[in-house]
Coordinates of C-alpha atoms and ligand atoms in Angstrom, one line a residue:
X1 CA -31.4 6.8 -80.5
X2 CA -29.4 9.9 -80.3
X3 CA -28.4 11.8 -83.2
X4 CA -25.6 14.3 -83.1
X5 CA -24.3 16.3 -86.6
X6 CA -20.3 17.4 -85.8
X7 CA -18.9 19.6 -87.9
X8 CA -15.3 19.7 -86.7
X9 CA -12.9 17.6 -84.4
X10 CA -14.0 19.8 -81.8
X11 CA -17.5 19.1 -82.1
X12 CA -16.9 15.2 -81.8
X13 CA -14.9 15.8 -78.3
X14 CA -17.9 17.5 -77.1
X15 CA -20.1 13.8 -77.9
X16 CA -17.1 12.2 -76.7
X17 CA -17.1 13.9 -73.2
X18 CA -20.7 13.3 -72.9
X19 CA -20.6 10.1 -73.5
X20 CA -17.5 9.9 -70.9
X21 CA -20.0 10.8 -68.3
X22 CA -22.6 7.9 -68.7
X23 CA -20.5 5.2 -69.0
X24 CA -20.4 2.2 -66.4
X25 CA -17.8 -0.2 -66.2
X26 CA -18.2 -3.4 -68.4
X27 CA -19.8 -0.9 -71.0
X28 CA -19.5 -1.6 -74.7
X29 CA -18.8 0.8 -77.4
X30 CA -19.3 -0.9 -80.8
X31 CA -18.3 1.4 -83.6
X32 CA -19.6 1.0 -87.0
X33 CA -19.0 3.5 -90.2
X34 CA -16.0 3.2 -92.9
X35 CA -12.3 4.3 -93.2
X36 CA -11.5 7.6 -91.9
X37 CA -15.1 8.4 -90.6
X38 CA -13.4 9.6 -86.7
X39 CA -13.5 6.1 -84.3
X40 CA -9.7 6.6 -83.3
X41 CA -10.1 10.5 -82.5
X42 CA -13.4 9.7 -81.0
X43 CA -11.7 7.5 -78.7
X44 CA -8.5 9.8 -78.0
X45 CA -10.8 12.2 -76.8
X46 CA -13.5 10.3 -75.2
X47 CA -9.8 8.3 -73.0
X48 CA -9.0 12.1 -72.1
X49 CA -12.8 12.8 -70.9
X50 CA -12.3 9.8 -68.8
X51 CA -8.8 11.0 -66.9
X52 CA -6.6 9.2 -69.1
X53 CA -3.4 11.7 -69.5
X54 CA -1.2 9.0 -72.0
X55 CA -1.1 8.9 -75.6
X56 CA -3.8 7.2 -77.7
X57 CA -3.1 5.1 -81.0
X58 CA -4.4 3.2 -83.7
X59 CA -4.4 -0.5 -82.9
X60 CA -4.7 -1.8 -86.1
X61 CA -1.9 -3.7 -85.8
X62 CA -1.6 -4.6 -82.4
X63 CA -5.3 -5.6 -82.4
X64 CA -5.8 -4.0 -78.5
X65 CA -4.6 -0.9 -76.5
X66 CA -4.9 -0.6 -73.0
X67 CA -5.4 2.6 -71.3
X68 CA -5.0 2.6 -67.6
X69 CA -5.1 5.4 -64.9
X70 CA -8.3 7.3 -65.7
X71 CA -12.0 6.5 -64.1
X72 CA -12.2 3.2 -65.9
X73 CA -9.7 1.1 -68.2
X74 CA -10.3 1.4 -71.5
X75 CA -9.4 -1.4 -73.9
X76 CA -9.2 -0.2 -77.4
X77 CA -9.9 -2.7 -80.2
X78 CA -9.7 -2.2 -84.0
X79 CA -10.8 -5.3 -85.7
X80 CA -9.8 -4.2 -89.3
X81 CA -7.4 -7.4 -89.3
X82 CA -9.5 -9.3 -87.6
X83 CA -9.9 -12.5 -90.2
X84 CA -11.5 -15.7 -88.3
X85 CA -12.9 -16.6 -84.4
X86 CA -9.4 -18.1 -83.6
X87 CA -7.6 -14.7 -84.2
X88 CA -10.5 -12.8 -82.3
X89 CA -10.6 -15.1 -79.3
X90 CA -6.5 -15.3 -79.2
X91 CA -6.5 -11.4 -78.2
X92 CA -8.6 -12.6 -75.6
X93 CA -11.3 -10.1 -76.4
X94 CA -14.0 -12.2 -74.2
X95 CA -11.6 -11.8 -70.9
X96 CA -11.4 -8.0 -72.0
X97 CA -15.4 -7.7 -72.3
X98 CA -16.3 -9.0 -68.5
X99 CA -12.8 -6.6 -66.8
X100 CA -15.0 -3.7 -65.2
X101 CA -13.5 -1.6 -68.1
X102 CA -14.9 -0.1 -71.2
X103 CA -14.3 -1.5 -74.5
X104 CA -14.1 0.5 -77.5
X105 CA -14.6 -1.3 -80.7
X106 CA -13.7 -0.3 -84.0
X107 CA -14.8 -2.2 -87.3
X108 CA -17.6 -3.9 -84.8
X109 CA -18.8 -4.9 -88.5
X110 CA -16.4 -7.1 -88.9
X111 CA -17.4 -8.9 -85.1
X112 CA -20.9 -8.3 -85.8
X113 CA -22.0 -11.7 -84.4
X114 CA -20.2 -11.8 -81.8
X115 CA -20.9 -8.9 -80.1
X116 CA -21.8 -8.5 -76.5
X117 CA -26.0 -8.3 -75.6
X118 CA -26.7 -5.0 -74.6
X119 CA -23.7 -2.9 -76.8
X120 CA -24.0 0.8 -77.1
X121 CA -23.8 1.3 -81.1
X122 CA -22.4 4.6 -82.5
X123 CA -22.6 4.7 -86.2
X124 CA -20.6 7.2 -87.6
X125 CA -21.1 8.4 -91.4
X126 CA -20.1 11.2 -93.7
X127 CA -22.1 14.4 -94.1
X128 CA -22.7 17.2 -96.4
X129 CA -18.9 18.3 -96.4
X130 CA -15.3 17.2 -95.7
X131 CA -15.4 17.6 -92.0
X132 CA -18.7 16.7 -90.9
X133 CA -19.7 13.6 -89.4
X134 CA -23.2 11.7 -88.2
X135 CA -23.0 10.1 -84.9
X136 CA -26.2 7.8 -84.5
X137 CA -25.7 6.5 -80.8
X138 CA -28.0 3.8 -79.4
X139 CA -28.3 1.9 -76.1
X140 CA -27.8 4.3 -73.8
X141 CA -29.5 7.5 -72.9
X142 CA -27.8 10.8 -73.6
Ligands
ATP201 N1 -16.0 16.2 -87.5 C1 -15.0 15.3 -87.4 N2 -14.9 14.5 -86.4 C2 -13.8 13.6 -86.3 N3 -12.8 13.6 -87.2 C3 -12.8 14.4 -88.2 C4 -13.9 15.4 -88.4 N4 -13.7 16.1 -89.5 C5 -12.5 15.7 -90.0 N5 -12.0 14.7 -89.2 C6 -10.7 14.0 -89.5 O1 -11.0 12.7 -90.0 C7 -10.0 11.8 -89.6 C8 -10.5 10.6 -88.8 O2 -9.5 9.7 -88.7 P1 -9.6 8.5 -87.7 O3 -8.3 7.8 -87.7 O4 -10.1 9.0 -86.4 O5 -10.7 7.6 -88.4 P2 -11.1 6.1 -88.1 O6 -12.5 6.0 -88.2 O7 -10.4 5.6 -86.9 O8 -10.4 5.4 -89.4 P3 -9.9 3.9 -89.6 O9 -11.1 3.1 -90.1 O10 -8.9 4.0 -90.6 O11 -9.5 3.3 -88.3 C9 -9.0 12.6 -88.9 O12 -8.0 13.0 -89.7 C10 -9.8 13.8 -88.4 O13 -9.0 15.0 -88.2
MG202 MG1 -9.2 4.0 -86.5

């Protein structure tokens, strides 16, 4: 397990970039830690590590972003609305896990059963002040 302390936005960019340069393709990121804790900007920055020049957003609604044209796709869940099996396996999330991509999960709680063997866990939780942040990342070496 790797443990990094960030105490700005910048300072998550910097894990973000190095994880950009381990990951293979069919790689799963499964993001655990609460509202607001940095798994969207993680993932806007870690996209841009990867050679992805387009936007980035929140996919709370539309359940999955794809983000084509750098190393790897990326497919960018958030599971936040995420209620039974039938509304996970109608975004065809299973398809999305075997593409040669990277999948980025946010609220993996909420999935927590189904997740893929093998998932790279970053747990993110709040630290002594406002803008700090604890990344515990586990499952691949950094
Ligand atoms: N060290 C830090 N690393 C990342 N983000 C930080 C940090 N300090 C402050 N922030 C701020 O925290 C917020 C994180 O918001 P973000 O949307 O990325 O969270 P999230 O985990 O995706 O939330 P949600 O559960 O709502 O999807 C941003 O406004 C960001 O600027
Ligand atoms: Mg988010």
């Amino acid at each position: 397990m790797a443990k990094f302390i960030s105490k700005s936005e910048n300072d998550t960019k910097l894990i973000a970039e190095k994880l950009a340069k381990k990951v293979k393709p069919n790689d799963f990121l499964a993001f655990f830690g609460g509202m607001g804790m940095g798994k969207t900007t993680f993932t806007r920055y870690f996209a841009a590590a990867l050679g992805y020049k387009g936007e980035t957003s929140s996919p709370t609604f539309a359940i999955v972003n794809e983000y084509r044209g750098g190393k790897l796709p990326i497919f960018h869940f958030d599971m936040y609305r995420i209620e039974t099996f039938d509304d996970l396996y109608s975004t065809n999330f299973f398809e999305y896990c075997e593409m040669g991509g990277v999948v980025i999960c946010e609220w993996s709680e909420i999935i927590e059963n189904v997740l893929p063997e093998n998932y790279i866990k970053i747990e993110i939780s709040k630290g002594e002040d406002e803008n700090t942040r604890i990344f515990e990342i586990e499952g691949i070496d950094l």
